[in-house]
XYZ file of C-alpha atoms in Angstrom:
197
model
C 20.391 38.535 -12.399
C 21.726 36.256 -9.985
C 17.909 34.602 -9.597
C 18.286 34.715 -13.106
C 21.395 33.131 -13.651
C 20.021 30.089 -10.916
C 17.066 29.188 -12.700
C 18.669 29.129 -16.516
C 21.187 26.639 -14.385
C 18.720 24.919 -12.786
C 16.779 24.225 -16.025
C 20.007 23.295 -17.412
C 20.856 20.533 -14.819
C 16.905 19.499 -14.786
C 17.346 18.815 -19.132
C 20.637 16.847 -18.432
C 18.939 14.827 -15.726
C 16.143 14.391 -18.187
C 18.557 13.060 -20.884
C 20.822 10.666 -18.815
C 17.079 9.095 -17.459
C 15.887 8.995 -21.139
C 19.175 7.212 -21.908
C 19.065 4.839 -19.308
C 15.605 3.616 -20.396
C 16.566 3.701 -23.857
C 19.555 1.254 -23.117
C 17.277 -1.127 -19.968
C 14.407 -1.045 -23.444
C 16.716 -2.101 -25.721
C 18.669 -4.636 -23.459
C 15.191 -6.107 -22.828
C 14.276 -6.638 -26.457
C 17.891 -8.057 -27.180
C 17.165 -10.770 -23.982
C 13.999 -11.171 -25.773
C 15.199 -12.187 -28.602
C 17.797 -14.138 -27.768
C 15.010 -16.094 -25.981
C 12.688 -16.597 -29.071
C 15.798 -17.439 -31.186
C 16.880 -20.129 -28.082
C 13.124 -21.480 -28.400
C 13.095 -21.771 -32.188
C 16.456 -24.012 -32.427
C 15.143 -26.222 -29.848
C 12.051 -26.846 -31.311
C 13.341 -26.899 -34.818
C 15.673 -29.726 -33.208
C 12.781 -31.757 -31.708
C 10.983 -31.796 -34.773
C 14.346 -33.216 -36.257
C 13.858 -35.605 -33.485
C 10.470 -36.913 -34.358
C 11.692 -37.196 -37.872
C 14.435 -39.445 -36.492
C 11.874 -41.382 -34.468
C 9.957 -41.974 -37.632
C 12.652 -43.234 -39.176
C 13.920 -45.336 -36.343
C 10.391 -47.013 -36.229
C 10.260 -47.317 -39.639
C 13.626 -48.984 -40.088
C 12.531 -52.493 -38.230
C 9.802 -52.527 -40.581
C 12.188 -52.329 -43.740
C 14.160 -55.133 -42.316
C 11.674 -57.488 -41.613
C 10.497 -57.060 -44.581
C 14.172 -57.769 -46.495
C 14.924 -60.950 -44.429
C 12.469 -63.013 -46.640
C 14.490 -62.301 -49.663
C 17.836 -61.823 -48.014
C 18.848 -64.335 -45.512
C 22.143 -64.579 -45.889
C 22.756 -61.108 -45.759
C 21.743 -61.086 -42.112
C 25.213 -59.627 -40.555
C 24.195 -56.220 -42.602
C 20.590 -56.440 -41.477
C 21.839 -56.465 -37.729
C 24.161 -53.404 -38.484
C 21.375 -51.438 -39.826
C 18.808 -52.504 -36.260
C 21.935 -51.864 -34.189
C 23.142 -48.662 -36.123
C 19.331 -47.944 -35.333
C 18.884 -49.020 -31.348
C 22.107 -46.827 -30.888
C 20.885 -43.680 -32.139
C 17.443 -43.916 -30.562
C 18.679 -44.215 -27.516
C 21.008 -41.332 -27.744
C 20.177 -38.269 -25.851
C 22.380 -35.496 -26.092
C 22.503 -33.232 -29.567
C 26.165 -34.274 -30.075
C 25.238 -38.217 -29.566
C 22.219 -37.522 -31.783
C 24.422 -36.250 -34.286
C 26.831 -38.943 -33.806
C 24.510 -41.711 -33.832
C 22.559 -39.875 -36.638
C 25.346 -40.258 -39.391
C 26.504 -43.863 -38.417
C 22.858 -44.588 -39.092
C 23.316 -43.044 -42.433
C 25.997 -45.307 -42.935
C 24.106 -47.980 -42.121
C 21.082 -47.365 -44.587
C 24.001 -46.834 -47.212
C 25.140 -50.857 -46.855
C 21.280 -51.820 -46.653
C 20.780 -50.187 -50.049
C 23.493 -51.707 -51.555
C 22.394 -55.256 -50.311
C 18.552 -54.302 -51.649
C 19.920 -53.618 -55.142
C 20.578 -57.525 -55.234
C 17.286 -58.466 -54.829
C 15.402 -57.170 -57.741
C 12.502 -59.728 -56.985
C 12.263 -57.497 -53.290
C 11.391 -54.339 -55.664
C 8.057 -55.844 -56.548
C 7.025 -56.477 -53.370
C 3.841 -53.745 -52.239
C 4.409 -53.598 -48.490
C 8.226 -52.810 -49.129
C 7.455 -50.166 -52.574
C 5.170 -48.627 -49.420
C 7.886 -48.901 -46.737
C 10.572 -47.697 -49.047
C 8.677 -44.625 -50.159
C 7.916 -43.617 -47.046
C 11.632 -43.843 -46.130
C 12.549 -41.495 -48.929
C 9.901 -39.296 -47.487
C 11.639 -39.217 -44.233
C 14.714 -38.460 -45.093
C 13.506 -35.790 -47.224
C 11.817 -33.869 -44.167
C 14.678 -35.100 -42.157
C 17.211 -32.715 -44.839
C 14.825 -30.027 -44.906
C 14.900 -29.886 -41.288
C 18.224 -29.884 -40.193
C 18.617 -26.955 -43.150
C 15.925 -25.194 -41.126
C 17.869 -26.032 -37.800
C 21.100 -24.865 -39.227
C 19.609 -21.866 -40.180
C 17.883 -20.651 -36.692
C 21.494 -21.880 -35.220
C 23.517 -19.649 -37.636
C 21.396 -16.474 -36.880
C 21.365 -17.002 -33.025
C 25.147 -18.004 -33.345
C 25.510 -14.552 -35.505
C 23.604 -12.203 -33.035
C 25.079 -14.142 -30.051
C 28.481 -12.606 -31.395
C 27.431 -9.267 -32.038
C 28.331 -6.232 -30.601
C 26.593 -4.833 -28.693
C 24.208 -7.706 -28.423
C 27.310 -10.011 -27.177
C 27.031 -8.020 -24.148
C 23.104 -9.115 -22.993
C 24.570 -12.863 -24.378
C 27.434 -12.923 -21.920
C 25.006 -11.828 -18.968
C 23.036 -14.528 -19.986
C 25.678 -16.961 -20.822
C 24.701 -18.238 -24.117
C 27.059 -20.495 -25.508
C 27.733 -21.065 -29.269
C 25.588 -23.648 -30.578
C 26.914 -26.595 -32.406
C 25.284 -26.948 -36.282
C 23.434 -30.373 -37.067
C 26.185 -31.739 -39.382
C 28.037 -34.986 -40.717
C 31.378 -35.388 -39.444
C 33.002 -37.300 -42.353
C 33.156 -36.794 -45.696
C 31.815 -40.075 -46.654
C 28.705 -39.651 -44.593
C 28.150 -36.374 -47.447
C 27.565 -38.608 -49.684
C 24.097 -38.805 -50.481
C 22.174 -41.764 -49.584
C 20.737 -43.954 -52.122
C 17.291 -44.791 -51.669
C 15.645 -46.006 -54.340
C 15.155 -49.660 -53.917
């Protein structure tokens, strides 16, 4: 009985050491795939903002062209024209995500006056090379919205699991930081930019 009595016990202690280890990996697994995917969602906002970037870059090459092309037909409106090629040197050479952002809307901005000088020209509306520079502008900024509402989006669900419980807990071992949205910071740069020419 007492032989008995030992090896129901010792079986006993052998299934609670069996579920405490089984627990532990459970909990090391699952903190894994929560480090995991805090990674993948870290990678995907990055990348989602340097694809906004080469959108930017597109535009900030782009934006010279425009110009060049307006001076002919608008020479006395050169103190906006410089605004726009300065509102664009500035945010190409930003290089963090709040300067981008920053340097981003003043741009906007910008492009806003430029439109409103280009609606004086009607003559400048017939012109090929800027019908094909303009279009490709509106194409731009098209891609450029749907990207930063892509961007947003990978932000808000990393921001969300980032919060989580239990998940917060793998984020503060790996201190993750809320990440800042790609947004306007006035409400006159929500209006939306006119660019039809």
């Amino acid at each position: 009985m007492n032989l008995l009595a030992i090896t129901v016990g010792g079986w006993i202690g052998i299934a609670v050491a069996a579920v405490v280890i089984l627990l532990a990996i459970i909990i090391v697994c699952w903190a894994i795939g929560a480090r995991n995917s805090f990674v993948r969602m870290r990678n995907q906002y990055e990348e989602a903002f340097a694809t906004i970037d080469i959108y930017l870059k597109k535009r900030y090459d782009l934006i010279p062209n425009l110009v060049e092309t307006v001076k002919g037909y608008a020479k006395h409106e050169s103190e906006t024209l410089q605004r726009v090629i300065e509102a664009r040197n500035n945010a190409a050479s930003a290089t963090t995500t709040a300067e981008k952002i920053d340097a981003d809307a003043k741009l906007t901005n910008a492009i806003k006056s430029f439109n409103i000088v280009l609606e004086r020209y009607p003559e400048l509306k017939a012109n090929a090379n800027f019908m094909d520079l303009s279009n490709q502008l509106k194409t731009i900024e098209s891609q450029l919205a749907e990207q930063r509402k892509y961007y947003n989006a990978l932000v808000k669900k990393f921001n969300t699991e980032r919060e989580i419980f239990p998940k917060s807990i793998i984020a503060g071992f790996m201190r993750l930081t809320k990440v800042e949205y790609f947004q306007l910071a006035s409400d006159e740069e929500r209006q939306n930019v006119k660019v039809s020419f």
